[in-house]
Structure formats: structure tokens, C-alpha cells
């Protein structure tokens, strides 16, 4: 007979499947390097004993998620089914994709959709002005939230007290000479961005790149995502971002609010 949950609804310690957690950690370890790795390398990156990593790898190989030549291991395209499940089932991606395409076509720049994942932002959709390959962030690309325009917009949904605590606790390494890392200055910047309804970050996440972002709110006003337009500093000025891109982003973000639940 299945034992009832605790009165507070929280899962019991016995509900945690440690082997599944280890398997997911091991899959994530493949993202640290672009080439196949040995058992020892994967175990080290995943923080697992070699014997444990070996059993998990063989299980994943049996399920089709990992391939091996007997010495080196690599993920297979089957891993993408995990990401595909998120993208196909996520309402935000489904609703925002047409808006991203419209923004990209009007601005002739790449527009992206991001959500908060821990202390990072992860880009989950994008619109491109052409069908030919163009540079820009890929789906699944991650950045520290504190130095990205989409990240500051998303952090702005926190109360001032929560934001102060979050910024103090998170890792804040400078990615460029322009990266703002001081928690007091970041707090002030994010609060100011929240008040004006957008964030413009200039060369803080990448040395030659600037981005402007606005929040995406659901029907009840809660911020659930952020959309942006980013461009190389030699091509687009901050003034042009404010004048041309900000109204475009705001208009499309407002259009979808009523449909997000």
C-alpha cells in the first residue's frame, strides 16, 4: 500500500531517487566539453565514483542516450528528446515563438526568449530575420542572470529584500571589463530597470555585444519570462535600441499577456 504524504504536502526523504539524480548529473557533465570523454573524465566532472559512473553510463547506453567505442563516451541525438519534451509542452515557448519571429523580421535582428533557472538564464526560443544561418545565442545557451538584460528583467520580479539576498549569495564573476559585480550597484540597477520596465546591458555579458530586454507577464501580472533583442556594438547603438527596439519588444510582450496562464 502507498504511504500517504506528510500533512504539509512535502515529499518524504524516501521519495528521492538518488540513482536518477546521479544519472541526470552525469548527462549534464557532457556539456562541459565538446568531445567524447573517458569514464574517468565523466566521473570527475559529475562528482561520482568511477564504478557508479560506469553503471550509469552503461544504463544510458542501453537506453540509447549514450554511445561508446569501448573507451570513449558521448551523448547521442536521443538526448534531445528530453529538451524537446520541454519545448513542445511549454506554453510560454508556444505562445511567444510567433512574437519572436515578428520582432526579428521587423528589427532585422535576432530576438530571444529566456527564463530563469537557478542563478542563470537559459534561452528557450529565438526568432531570426532570415532563414539562413545567423549568429546569436542558441537554444539552451546559458548566462549568469546578474549580467544579462533578460536576467536583470527576471530578477526584477523579486522583492527588494529577496533580490538583495539573492545577489549576495550568487556567484558574480566578471565576464568582461564592463561587467558590474558589486551587489549594491546591481541591486540599484535592477530596481531601476524594474521601475522603467526594461533593461539594457552594454558589453557586460559579452565584450562586443549589447542587449535590451522586457519582461513577459502572464494574465495576472506575474513575470514568467523575458524577451530581448541583441546586437553587435559596431552595428547598433544604445540610442537606437531604445528608440527602435524597445517599443517593438513592449508591443509584442503585451500582446501575449492575456493568453499566458
XYZ file of C-alpha atoms in Angstrom:
261
model
C 0.000 0.000 0.000
C 1.284 3.503 -0.870
C 2.061 5.500 2.233
C 0.362 8.907 2.461
C 2.362 12.084 2.034
C 3.214 14.189 5.024
C 0.426 16.525 6.184
C 2.307 19.552 4.813
C 2.344 18.001 1.334
C 6.142 17.876 1.180
C 7.796 14.713 -0.196
C 9.428 12.313 2.241
C 13.144 11.547 2.145
C 12.276 8.103 0.747
C 10.628 9.766 -2.277
C 14.029 10.902 -3.546
C 15.516 8.584 -6.219
C 19.262 9.058 -5.860
C 20.163 6.939 -8.884
C 18.017 9.121 -11.154
C 19.619 12.259 -9.740
C 23.080 10.838 -10.422
C 22.126 9.872 -13.950
C 20.933 13.388 -14.721
C 24.109 14.862 -13.233
C 26.158 12.585 -15.448
C 24.250 13.643 -18.573
C 24.831 17.285 -17.671
C 28.565 16.596 -17.361
C 28.760 16.005 -21.116
C 28.037 19.706 -21.618
C 31.368 20.642 -20.055
C 33.386 19.516 -23.088
C 32.646 19.337 -26.820
C 34.337 15.978 -27.415
C 33.870 12.356 -26.259
C 35.297 11.601 -22.815
C 36.688 8.682 -20.891
C 34.900 7.120 -17.957
C 37.286 8.765 -15.503
C 36.767 12.210 -17.045
C 32.992 11.933 -16.896
C 33.027 10.615 -13.342
C 35.215 13.520 -12.258
C 33.001 16.141 -13.902
C 29.838 14.596 -12.437
C 31.390 14.213 -8.994
C 30.654 10.486 -8.928
C 32.711 7.395 -8.043
C 34.117 5.709 -11.138
C 32.169 2.494 -10.515
C 28.905 4.393 -10.135
C 29.526 6.403 -13.301
C 30.301 3.180 -15.176
C 26.954 1.591 -14.241
C 25.034 4.735 -15.158
C 26.827 5.081 -18.493
C 26.045 1.502 -19.470
C 22.400 2.062 -18.488
C 22.239 5.217 -20.604
C 23.955 3.392 -23.464
C 21.358 0.629 -23.258
C 18.577 3.258 -23.396
C 20.139 4.969 -26.410
C 21.207 8.203 -24.710
C 24.960 7.486 -24.822
C 27.257 5.875 -27.383
C 30.693 4.356 -26.789
C 33.542 2.791 -28.713
C 34.598 0.878 -25.612
C 36.847 3.646 -24.334
C 35.218 6.998 -25.026
C 31.627 8.001 -24.309
C 29.447 10.651 -25.948
C 25.765 11.624 -25.833
C 23.571 10.650 -28.786
C 20.914 12.778 -30.524
C 18.353 10.860 -28.439
C 19.240 13.199 -25.555
C 17.475 15.958 -27.488
C 14.155 14.238 -26.824
C 14.464 15.455 -23.226
C 14.835 19.068 -24.328
C 12.163 18.554 -26.973
C 9.681 17.457 -24.326
C 10.164 20.771 -22.511
C 9.960 22.909 -25.645
C 6.871 21.158 -27.005
C 4.985 21.210 -23.708
C 5.933 24.694 -22.524
C 3.153 27.188 -23.109
C 5.491 30.188 -22.980
C 7.576 28.893 -25.891
C 4.497 28.027 -27.946
C 2.855 31.416 -27.414
C 6.000 33.524 -27.810
C 7.538 31.920 -30.910
C 5.290 33.824 -33.383
C 6.036 37.053 -31.500
C 9.786 36.413 -31.678
C 9.520 35.849 -35.416
C 7.617 39.126 -35.848
C 10.144 41.038 -33.748
C 13.092 39.592 -35.670
C 11.502 40.407 -39.025
C 10.721 43.995 -38.013
C 14.064 44.686 -36.310
C 16.201 42.608 -38.687
C 17.990 41.317 -35.621
C 17.748 38.113 -33.598
C 15.168 38.115 -30.806
C 15.296 35.578 -27.980
C 13.127 34.264 -25.155
C 14.685 33.407 -21.788
C 13.588 32.004 -18.453
C 15.294 31.915 -15.061
C 16.925 28.650 -13.969
C 18.628 28.999 -10.615
C 21.114 31.858 -10.864
C 21.312 31.563 -14.657
C 19.069 32.482 -17.522
C 18.521 29.900 -20.233
C 17.401 30.821 -23.731
C 14.500 28.615 -24.800
C 13.399 30.110 -28.140
C 14.575 32.587 -30.761
C 13.448 34.351 -33.881
C 15.809 35.110 -36.755
C 15.317 37.717 -39.502
C 16.351 35.278 -42.234
C 16.268 31.569 -42.827
C 19.986 31.493 -43.455
C 22.295 30.767 -40.577
C 22.976 33.788 -38.414
C 24.996 34.273 -35.275
C 23.487 34.705 -31.862
C 22.575 32.668 -28.813
C 21.456 29.092 -29.378
C 18.512 27.456 -27.658
C 19.792 26.098 -24.354
C 22.520 28.761 -24.070
C 23.032 29.951 -20.501
C 24.293 33.172 -18.962
C 24.617 34.393 -15.371
C 21.412 36.296 -14.662
C 23.068 39.267 -12.959
C 24.900 40.474 -16.083
C 22.334 39.735 -18.809
C 19.490 42.056 -19.793
C 16.960 39.205 -19.706
C 18.387 38.116 -16.346
C 18.003 41.523 -14.732
C 14.430 41.760 -16.003
C 13.650 38.359 -14.467
C 15.420 39.114 -11.190
C 13.326 42.260 -11.007
C 10.258 40.174 -10.188
C 11.703 39.581 -6.720
C 11.016 41.918 -3.812
C 13.847 44.260 -2.838
C 14.692 42.132 0.205
C 14.652 38.878 -1.787
C 16.736 40.452 -4.537
C 19.355 41.710 -2.080
C 19.688 38.238 -0.553
C 19.832 36.549 -3.966
C 22.528 38.864 -5.319
C 24.666 38.486 -2.205
C 24.508 34.700 -2.376
C 25.105 34.175 -6.087
C 28.469 33.844 -7.802
C 29.298 37.130 -9.562
C 32.371 36.779 -11.753
C 33.183 39.466 -14.318
C 32.781 38.171 -17.873
C 34.099 41.377 -19.459
C 35.840 44.548 -18.216
C 32.385 46.211 -18.175
C 30.637 43.577 -16.049
C 29.002 45.032 -12.949
C 29.620 42.703 -9.997
C 29.142 44.844 -6.872
C 25.907 43.620 -5.197
C 24.844 47.100 -4.040
C 25.215 48.587 -7.512
C 23.492 45.594 -9.072
C 20.609 45.925 -6.637
C 20.187 49.589 -7.563
C 20.431 48.828 -11.295
C 17.828 46.047 -11.202
C 15.410 48.108 -9.102
C 15.794 50.974 -11.588
C 15.213 48.582 -14.506
C 12.080 47.243 -12.825
C 10.721 50.779 -12.424
C 11.243 51.686 -16.083
C 10.065 48.308 -17.362
C 13.133 47.192 -19.295
C 16.847 46.504 -19.024
C 19.668 47.485 -21.357
C 23.002 45.775 -20.740
C 26.010 47.027 -22.665
C 29.012 44.674 -23.079
C 28.637 43.109 -19.619
C 27.860 39.543 -20.685
C 29.928 39.546 -23.878
C 32.655 42.066 -24.817
C 31.179 43.302 -28.118
C 27.500 42.721 -27.527
C 24.644 44.779 -26.109
C 21.092 43.696 -25.417
C 17.750 45.215 -24.471
C 15.029 43.147 -22.779
C 11.500 43.482 -21.426
C 9.509 41.226 -19.106
C 6.811 38.860 -20.336
C 3.888 38.755 -17.919
C 1.065 36.265 -17.678
C -2.601 37.231 -17.250
C -2.231 38.092 -13.535
C 0.795 40.342 -13.983
C 3.414 37.831 -12.804
C 6.683 37.947 -14.781
C 7.283 34.495 -16.288
C 9.924 35.164 -18.956
C 11.857 37.871 -20.789
C 12.368 38.677 -24.461
C 15.273 40.607 -25.915
C 16.999 41.905 -28.996
C 20.773 41.735 -29.009
C 23.297 43.125 -31.472
C 26.983 43.786 -32.004
C 28.091 47.148 -30.623
C 29.523 48.227 -34.002
C 26.136 47.811 -35.653
C 23.560 49.102 -33.152
C 23.874 51.979 -30.676
C 22.177 52.082 -27.281
C 20.105 55.039 -28.507
C 18.822 53.012 -31.451
C 17.984 50.136 -29.130
C 15.848 52.439 -27.008
C 14.143 54.159 -29.926
C 13.643 51.283 -32.376
C 13.708 48.064 -30.419
C 12.113 48.892 -27.066
C 8.652 49.773 -28.473
C 8.741 46.627 -30.605
C 9.563 44.398 -27.643
C 6.959 46.025 -25.411
C 4.218 45.764 -28.006
C 4.751 42.057 -28.563
C 5.157 41.278 -24.864
C 1.844 42.975 -24.112
C 0.072 41.068 -26.888
C 0.624 37.679 -25.262
C -0.189 38.564 -21.648
C -3.846 37.597 -21.846
C -3.044 34.176 -23.342
C -0.477 33.115 -20.724
C -1.947 31.315 -17.714
